[in-house]
Tab-separated table of C-alpha atoms and ligand atoms in Angstrom:
chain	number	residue	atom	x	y	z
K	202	UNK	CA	0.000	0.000	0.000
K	203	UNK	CA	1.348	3.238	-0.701
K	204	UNK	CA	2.749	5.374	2.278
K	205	UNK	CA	2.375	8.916	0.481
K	206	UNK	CA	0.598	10.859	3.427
K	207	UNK	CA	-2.132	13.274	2.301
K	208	UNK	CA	-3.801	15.488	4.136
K	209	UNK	CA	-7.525	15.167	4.201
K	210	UNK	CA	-9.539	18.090	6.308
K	211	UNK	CA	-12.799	16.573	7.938
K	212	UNK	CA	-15.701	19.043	8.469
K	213	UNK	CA	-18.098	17.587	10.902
K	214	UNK	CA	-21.841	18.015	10.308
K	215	UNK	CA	-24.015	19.570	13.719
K	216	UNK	CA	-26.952	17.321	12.393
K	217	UNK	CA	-26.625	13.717	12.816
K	218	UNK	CA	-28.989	11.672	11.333
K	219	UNK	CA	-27.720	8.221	12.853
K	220	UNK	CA	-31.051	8.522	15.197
K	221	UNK	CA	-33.468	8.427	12.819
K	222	UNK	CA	-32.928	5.057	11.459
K	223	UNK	CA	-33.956	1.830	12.400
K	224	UNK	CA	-30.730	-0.177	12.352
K	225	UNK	CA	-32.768	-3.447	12.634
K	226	UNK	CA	-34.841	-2.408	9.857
K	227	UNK	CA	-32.101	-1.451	6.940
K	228	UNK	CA	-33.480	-1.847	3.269
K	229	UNK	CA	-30.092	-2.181	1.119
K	230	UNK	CA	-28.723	1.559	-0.209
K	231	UNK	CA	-31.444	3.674	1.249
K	232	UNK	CA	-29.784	5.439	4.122
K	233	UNK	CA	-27.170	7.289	3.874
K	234	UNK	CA	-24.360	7.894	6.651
K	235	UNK	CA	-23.539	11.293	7.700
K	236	UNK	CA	-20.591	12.092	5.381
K	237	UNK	CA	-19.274	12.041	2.137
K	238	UNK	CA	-15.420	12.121	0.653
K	239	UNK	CA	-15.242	14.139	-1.914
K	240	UNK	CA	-11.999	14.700	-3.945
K	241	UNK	CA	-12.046	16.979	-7.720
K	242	UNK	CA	-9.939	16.792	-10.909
K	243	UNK	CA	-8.590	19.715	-12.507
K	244	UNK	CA	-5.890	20.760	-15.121
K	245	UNK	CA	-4.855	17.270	-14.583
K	246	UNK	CA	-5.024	16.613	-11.643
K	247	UNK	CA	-6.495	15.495	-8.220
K	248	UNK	CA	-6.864	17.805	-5.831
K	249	UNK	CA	-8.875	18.932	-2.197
K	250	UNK	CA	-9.644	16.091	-1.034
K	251	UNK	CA	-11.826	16.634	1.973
K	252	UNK	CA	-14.707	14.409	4.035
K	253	UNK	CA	-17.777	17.049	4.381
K	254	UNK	CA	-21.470	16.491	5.407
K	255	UNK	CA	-23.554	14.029	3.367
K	256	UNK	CA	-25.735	16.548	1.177
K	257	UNK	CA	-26.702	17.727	-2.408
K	258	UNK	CA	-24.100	18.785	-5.753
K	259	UNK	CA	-24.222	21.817	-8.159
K	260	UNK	CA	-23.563	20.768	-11.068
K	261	UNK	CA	-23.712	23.036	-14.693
K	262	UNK	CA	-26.541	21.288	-16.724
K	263	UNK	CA	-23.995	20.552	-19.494
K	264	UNK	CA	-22.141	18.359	-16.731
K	265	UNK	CA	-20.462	15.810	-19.204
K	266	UNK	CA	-22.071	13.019	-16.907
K	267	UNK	CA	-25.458	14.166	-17.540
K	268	UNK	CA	-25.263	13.805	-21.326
K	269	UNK	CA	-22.431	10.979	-22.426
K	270	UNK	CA	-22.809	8.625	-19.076
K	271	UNK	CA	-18.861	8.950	-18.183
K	272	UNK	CA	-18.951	7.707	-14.742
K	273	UNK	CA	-17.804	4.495	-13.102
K	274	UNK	CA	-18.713	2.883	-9.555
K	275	UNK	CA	-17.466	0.273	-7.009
K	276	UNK	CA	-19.188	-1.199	-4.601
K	277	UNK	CA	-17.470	-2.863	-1.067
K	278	UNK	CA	-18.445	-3.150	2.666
K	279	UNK	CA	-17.202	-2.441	5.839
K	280	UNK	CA	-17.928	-4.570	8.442
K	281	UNK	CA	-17.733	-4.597	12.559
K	282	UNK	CA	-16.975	-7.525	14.782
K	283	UNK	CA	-18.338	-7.710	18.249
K	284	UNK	CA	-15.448	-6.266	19.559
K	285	UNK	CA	-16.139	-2.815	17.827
K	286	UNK	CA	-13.380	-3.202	15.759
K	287	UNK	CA	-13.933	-1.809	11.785
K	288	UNK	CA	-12.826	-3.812	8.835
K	289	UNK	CA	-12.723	-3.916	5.272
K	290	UNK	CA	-12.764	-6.991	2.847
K	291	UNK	CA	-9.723	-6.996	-0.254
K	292	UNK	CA	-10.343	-2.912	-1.049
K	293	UNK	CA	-6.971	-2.587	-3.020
K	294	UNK	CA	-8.645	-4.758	-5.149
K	295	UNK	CA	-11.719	-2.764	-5.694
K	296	UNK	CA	-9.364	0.258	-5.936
K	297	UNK	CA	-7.479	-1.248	-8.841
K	298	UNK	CA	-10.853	-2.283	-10.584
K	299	UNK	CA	-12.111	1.572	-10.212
K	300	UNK	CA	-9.255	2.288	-12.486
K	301	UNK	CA	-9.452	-0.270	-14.678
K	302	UNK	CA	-13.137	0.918	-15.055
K	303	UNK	CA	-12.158	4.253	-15.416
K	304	UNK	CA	-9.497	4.399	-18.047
K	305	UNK	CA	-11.974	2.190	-20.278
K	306	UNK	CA	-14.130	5.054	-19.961
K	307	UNK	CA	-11.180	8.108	-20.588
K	308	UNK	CA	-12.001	8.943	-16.961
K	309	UNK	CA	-8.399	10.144	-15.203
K	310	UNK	CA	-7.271	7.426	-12.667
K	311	UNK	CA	-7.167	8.166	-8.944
K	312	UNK	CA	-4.527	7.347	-7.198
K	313	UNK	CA	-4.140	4.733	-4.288
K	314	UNK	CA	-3.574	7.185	-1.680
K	315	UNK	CA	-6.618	9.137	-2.299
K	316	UNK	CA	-8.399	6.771	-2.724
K	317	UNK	CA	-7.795	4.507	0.044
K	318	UNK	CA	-7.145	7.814	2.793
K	319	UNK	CA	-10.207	9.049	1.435
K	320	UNK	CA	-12.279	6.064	2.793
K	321	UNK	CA	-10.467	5.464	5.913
K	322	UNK	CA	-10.887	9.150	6.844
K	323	UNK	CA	-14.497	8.457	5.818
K	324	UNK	CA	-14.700	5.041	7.583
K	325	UNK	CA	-12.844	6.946	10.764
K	326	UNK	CA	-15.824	9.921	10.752
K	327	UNK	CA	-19.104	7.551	10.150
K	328	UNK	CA	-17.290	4.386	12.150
K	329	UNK	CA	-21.069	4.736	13.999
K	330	UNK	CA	-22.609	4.127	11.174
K	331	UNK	CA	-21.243	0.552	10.424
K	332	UNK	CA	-24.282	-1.672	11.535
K	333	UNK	CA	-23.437	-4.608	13.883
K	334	UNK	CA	-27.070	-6.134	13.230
K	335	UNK	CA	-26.570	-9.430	12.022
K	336	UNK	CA	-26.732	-9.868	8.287
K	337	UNK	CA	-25.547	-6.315	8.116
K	338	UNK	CA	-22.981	-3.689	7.100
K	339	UNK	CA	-21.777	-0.828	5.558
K	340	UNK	CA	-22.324	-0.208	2.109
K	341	UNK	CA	-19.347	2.214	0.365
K	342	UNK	CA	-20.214	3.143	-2.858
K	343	UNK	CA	-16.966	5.175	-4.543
K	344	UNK	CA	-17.643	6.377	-7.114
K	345	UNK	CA	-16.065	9.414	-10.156
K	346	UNK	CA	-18.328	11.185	-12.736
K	347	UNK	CA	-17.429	13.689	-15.440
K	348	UNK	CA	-18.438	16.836	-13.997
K	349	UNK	CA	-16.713	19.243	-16.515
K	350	UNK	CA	-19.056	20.365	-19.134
K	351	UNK	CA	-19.808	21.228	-23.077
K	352	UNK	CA	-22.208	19.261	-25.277
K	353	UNK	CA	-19.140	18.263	-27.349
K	354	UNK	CA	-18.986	14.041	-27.281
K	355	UNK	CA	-15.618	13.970	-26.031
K	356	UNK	CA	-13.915	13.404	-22.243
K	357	UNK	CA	-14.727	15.845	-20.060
K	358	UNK	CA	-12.320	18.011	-18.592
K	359	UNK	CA	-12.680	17.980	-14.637
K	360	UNK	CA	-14.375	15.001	-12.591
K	361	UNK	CA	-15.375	14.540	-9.316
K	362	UNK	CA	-14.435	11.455	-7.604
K	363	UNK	CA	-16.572	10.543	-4.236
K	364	UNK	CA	-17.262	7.806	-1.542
K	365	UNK	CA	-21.136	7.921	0.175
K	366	UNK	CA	-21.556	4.560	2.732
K	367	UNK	CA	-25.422	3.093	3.885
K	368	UNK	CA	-25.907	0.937	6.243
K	369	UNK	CA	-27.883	-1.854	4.333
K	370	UNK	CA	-29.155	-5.146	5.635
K	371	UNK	CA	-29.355	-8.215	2.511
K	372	UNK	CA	-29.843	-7.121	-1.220
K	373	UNK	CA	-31.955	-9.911	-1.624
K	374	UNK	CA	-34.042	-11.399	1.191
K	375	UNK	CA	-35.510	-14.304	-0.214
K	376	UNK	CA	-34.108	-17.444	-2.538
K	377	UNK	CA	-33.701	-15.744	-6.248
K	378	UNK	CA	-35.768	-16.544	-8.783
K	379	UNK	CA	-33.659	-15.584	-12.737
K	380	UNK	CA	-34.515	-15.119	-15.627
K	381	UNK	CA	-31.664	-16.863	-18.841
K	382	UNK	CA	-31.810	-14.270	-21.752
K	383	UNK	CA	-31.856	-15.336	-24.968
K	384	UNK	CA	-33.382	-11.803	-26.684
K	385	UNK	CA	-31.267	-8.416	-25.074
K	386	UNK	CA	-27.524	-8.454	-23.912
K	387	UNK	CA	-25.957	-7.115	-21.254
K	388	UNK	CA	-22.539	-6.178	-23.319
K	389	UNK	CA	-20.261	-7.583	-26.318
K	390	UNK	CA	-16.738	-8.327	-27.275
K	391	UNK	CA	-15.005	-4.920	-26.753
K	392	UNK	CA	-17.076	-3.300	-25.049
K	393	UNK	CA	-17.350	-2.048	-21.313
K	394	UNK	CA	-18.698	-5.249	-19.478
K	395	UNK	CA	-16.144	-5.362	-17.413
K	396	UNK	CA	-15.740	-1.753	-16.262
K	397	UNK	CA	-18.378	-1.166	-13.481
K	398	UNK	CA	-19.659	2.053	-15.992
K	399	UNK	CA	-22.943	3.368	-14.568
K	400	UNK	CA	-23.949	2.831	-18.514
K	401	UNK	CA	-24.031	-1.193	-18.168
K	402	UNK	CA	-26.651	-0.800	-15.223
K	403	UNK	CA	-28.750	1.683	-17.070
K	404	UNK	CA	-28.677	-0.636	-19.915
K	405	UNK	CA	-30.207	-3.886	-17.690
K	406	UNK	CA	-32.874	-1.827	-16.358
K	407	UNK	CA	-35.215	-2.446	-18.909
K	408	UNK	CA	-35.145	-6.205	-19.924
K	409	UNK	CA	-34.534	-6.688	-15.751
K	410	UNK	CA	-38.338	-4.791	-15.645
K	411	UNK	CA	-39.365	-7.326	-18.056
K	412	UNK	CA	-38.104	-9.718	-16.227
K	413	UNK	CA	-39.834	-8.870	-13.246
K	414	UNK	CA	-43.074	-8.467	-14.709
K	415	UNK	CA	-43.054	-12.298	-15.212
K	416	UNK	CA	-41.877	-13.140	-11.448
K	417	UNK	CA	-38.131	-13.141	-11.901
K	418	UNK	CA	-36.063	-11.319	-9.644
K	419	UNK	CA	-32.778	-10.673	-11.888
K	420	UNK	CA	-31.227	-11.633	-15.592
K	421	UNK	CA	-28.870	-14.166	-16.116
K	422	UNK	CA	-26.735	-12.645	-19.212
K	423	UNK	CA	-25.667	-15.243	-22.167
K	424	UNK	CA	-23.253	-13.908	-24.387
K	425	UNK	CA	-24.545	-11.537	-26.965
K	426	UNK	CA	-23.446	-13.669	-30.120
K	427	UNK	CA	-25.621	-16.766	-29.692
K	428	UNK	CA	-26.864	-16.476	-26.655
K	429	UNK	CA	-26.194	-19.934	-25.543
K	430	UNK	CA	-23.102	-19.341	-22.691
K	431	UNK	CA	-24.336	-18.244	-19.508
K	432	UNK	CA	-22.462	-15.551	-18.568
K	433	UNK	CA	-22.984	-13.191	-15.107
K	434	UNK	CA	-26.307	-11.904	-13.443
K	435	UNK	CA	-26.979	-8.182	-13.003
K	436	UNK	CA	-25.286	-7.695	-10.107
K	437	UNK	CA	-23.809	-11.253	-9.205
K	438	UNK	CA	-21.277	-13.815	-11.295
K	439	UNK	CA	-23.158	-17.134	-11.275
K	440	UNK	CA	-21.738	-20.283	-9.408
K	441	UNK	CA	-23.285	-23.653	-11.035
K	442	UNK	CA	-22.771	-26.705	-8.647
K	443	UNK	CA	-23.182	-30.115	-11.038
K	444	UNK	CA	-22.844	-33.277	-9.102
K	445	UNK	CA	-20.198	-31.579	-6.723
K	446	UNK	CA	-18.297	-29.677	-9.738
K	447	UNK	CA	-18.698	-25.979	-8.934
K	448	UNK	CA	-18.623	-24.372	-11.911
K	449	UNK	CA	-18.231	-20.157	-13.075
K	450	UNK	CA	-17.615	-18.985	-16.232
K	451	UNK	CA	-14.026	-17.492	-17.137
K	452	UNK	CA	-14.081	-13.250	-16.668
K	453	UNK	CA	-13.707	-11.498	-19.965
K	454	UNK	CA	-14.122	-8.528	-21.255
K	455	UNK	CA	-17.693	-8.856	-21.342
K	456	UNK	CA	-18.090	-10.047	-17.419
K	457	UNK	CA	-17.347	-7.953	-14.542
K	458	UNK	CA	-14.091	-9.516	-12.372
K	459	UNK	CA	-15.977	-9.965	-9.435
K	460	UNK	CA	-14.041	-10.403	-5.636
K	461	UNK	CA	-15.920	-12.695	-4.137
K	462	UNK	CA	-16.569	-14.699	-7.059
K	463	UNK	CA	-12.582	-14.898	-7.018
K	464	UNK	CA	-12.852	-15.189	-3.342
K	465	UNK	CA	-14.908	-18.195	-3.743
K	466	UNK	CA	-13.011	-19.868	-6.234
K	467	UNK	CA	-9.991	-19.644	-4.041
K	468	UNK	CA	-11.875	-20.675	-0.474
K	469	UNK	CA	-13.215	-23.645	-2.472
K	470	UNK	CA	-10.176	-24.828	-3.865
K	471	UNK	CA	-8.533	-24.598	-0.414
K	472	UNK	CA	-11.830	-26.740	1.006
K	473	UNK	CA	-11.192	-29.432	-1.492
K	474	UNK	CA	-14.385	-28.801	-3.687
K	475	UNK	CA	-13.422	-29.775	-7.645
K	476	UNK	CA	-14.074	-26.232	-9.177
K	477	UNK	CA	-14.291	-25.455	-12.750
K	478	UNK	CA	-13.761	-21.769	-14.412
K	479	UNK	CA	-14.889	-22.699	-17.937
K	480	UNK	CA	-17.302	-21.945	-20.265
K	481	UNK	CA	-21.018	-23.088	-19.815
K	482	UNK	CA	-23.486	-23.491	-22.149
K	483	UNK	CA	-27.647	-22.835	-21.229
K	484	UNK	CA	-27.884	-26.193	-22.944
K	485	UNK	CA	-25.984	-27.692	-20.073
K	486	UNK	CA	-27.204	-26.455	-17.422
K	487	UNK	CA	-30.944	-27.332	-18.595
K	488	UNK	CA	-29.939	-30.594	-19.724
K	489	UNK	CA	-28.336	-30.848	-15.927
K	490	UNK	CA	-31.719	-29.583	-14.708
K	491	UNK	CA	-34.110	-32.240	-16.198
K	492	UNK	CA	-31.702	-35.402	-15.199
K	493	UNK	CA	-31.028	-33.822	-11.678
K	494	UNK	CA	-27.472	-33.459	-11.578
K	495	UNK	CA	-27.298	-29.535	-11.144
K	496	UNK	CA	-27.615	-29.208	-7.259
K	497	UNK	CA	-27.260	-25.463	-6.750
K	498	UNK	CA	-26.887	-22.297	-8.681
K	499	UNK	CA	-26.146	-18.824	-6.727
K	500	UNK	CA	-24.923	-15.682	-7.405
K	501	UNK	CA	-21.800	-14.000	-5.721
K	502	UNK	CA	-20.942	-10.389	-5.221
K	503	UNK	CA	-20.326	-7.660	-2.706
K	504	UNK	CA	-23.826	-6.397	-2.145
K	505	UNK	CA	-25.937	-9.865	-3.064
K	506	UNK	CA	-22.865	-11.739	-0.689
K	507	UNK	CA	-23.924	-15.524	-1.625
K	508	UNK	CA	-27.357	-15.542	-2.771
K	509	UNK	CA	-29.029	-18.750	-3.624
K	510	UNK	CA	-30.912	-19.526	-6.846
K	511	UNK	CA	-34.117	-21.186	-6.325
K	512	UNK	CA	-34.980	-21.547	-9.791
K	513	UNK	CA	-34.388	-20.389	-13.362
K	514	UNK	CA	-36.334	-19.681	-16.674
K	515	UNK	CA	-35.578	-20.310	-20.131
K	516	UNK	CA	-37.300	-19.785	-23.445
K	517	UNK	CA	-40.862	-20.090	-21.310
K	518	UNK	CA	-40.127	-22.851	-19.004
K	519	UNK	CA	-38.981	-22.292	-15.234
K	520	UNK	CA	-36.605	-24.916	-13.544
K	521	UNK	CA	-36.802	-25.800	-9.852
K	522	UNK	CA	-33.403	-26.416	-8.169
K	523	UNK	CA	-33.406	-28.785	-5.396
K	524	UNK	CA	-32.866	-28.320	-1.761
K	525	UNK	CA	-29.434	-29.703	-0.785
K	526	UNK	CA	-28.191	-30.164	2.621
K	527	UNK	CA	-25.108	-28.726	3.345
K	528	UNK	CA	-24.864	-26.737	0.335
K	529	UNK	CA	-21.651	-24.885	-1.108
K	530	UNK	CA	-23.686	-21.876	-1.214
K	531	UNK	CA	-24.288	-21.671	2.570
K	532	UNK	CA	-20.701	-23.219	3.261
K	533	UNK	CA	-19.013	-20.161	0.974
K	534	UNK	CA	-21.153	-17.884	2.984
K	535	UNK	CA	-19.832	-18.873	6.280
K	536	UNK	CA	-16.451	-19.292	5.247
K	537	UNK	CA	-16.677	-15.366	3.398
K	538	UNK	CA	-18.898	-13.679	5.968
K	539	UNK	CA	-16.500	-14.964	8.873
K	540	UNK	CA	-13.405	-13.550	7.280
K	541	UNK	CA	-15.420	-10.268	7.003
K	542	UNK	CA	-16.974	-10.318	10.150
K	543	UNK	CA	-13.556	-11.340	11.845
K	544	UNK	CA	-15.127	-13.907	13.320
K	545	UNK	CA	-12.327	-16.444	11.751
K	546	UNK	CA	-8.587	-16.515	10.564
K	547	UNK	CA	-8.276	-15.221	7.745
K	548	UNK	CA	-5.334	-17.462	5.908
K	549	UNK	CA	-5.843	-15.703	2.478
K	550	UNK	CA	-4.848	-12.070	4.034
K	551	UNK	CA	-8.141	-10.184	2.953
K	552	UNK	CA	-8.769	-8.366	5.957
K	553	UNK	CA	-7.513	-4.919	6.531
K	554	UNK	CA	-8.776	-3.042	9.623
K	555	UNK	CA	-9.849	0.397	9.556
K	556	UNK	CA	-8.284	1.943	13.006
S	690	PLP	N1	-21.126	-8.667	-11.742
S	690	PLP	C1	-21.735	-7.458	-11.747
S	690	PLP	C2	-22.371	-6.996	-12.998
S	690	PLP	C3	-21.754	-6.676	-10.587
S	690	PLP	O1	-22.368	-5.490	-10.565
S	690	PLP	C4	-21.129	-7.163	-9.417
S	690	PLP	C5	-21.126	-6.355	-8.189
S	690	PLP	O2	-20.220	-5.676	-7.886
S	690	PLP	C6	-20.496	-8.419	-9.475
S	690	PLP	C7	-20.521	-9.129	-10.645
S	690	PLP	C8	-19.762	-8.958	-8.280
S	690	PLP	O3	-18.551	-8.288	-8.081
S	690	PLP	P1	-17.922	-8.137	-6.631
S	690	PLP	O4	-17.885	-9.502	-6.051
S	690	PLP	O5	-16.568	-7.573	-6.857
S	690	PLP	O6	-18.821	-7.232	-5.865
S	691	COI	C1	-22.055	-4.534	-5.582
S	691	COI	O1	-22.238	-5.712	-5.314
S	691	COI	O2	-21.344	-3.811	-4.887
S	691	COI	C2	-22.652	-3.914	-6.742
S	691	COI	O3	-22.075	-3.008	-7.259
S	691	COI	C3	-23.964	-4.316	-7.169
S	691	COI	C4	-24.824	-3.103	-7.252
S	691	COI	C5	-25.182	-2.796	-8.636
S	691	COI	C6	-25.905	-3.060	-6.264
């Protein structure tokens, strides 16, 4: 980690909001904590980075954001034990992926310091607001958007670069439901699938709606050429357990490089469970469906965790997975969850407290 000091000035809001919300009630992203970093790019460069009060922007209307989409995300958690002590889960690694995002999208990288200073000054101000309800945490979203303006279709010239936290309980609170897609695509050989740009979400909204008009709760994504190799969900990679193969499908540059899918990959290797990272087709999997040797699907991410697939749809016909005892899907939950929580060693090194 780099060990440039920078110096980031805290202003304190006089309003707390932390007693207004119903910690054992927390929807996922709703609340907000009471601060915000905030750090802005100007004649090349990043500069004034500061932690302020959680509150609105001014922004010109020809903000470049507004009009061409130029903004990229991440999304991690930071989590407290029941000793009161703060961690985080990998976050160099979603600090490398925000640049990897960003310089597909001609958005200027920010730097390791700022970045990871900026959310432990953060972390240090709203250290309150990290839940200790079980199933909990908080949710960081960090985030940069053009802000410079013009209506010219070509990289903005200043950007603002930001980290806002909510406490959020589960994304999903109930066994998923998908949908496979064989008609829309989530994104195609050289394009931006596997930057987290705002764009890619935007683009899911509508076929997810569609989805959910018929009962599903999110889109599996095949790849846009024939449609036949499952892919990732919305907001998850996909796990597929046949017999007691767990199988994902290798990242490209249409699938998002998810850390706790390669989290999972590397806690079930270590717990002796045959896992695959290969290409699968939809074929397969309903082939696997109808002579019962698929025994689990899930989905795997930062804000879904490990969420279990209860059943999928294809071209009109919905598949019911089975109930398994002692499924991998609750056993990579543990194992993830403990590291996070600190409730276990941690032999991988993925912990990193926030003091
Ligand atoms: N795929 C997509 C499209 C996502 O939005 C996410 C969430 O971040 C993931 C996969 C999982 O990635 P990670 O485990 O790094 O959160
Ligand atoms: C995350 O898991 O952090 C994500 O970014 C998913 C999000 C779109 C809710």
């Amino acid at each position: 980690m780099s060990n440039n000091q920078i110096t980031i000035p805290v202003e304190k809001t006089a309003n707390s909001r932390i007693g207004d919300v119903d910690f054992n009630d927390l929807p996922f992203g709703k609340h907000h904590s009471d601060h915000m970093f905030i750090c802005t790019y100007e004649n090349g460069q990043w500069d004034n980075p500061k932690v302020v009060p959680y509150g609105n922007l001014e922004l010109d209307p020809a903000a470049k954001i507004f009009h061409y989409g130029q903004s990229v995300f991440e999304g991690m958690k930071a989590y407290k034990d029941i000793s009161g002590k703060s961690w985080l889960f990998r976050p160099l690694d979603n600090q490398k992926r925000l640049n990897i995002s960003a310089k597909r999208l001609a958005i200027p990288e920010v730097p390791e310091e700022i970045f990871i200073q900026g959310l432990i000054a953060l972390l240090q101000t709203d250290k309150d607001w990290i839940p200790t309800t079980s199933g909990s945490s908080l949710y960081i979203r960090p985030f940069i958007f053009a802000s410079g303006s013009g209506f010219h279709a070509s990289p903005a010239d200043a950007y603002t670069f930001m980290i806002a936290c909510s406490p959020s309980g589960p994304y999903f609170t109930q066994k998923i439901k998908v949908l496979i897609e064989n008609t829309y695509s989530r994104s195609a050989n050289g394009g931006v699938g596997y930057a987290k740009a705002g764009g890619n979400y935007a683009g899911q909204f509508y076929p997810t709606q569609l989805a959910m008009d018929k009962g599903y709760h999110q889109v599996i994504w095949t790849d846009d050429n024939t449609h036949e190799y499952i892919e990732e969900a919305g907001a998850m990679n996909v796990f597929i357990r046949i017999h007691d193969t767990l199988i994902t499908s290798p990242v490209s540059d249409r699938i998002l490089d998810g850390i706790t899918r390669k989290s999972i990959l590397a806690i079930a290797k270590k717990e002796g469970i045959a896992v695959e990272e290969r290409k699968i087709t939809v074929s397969e999997v309903v082939e696997a469906a109808k002579n019962g040797s698929i025994k689990e699907m899930f989905g795997a991410g930062t804000a879904a965790v490990v969420s279990p697939i209860g059943a999928f749809g294809h071209d009109g016909t919905d598949y019911q997975l089975p109930e398994v005892e002692d499924s991998y899907a609750d056993l990579m939950k543990k194992r993830i969850t403990d590291i996070q929580y600190n409730r276990s060693e941690d032999p991988f090194g993925w912990r990193f407290e926030v003091k």
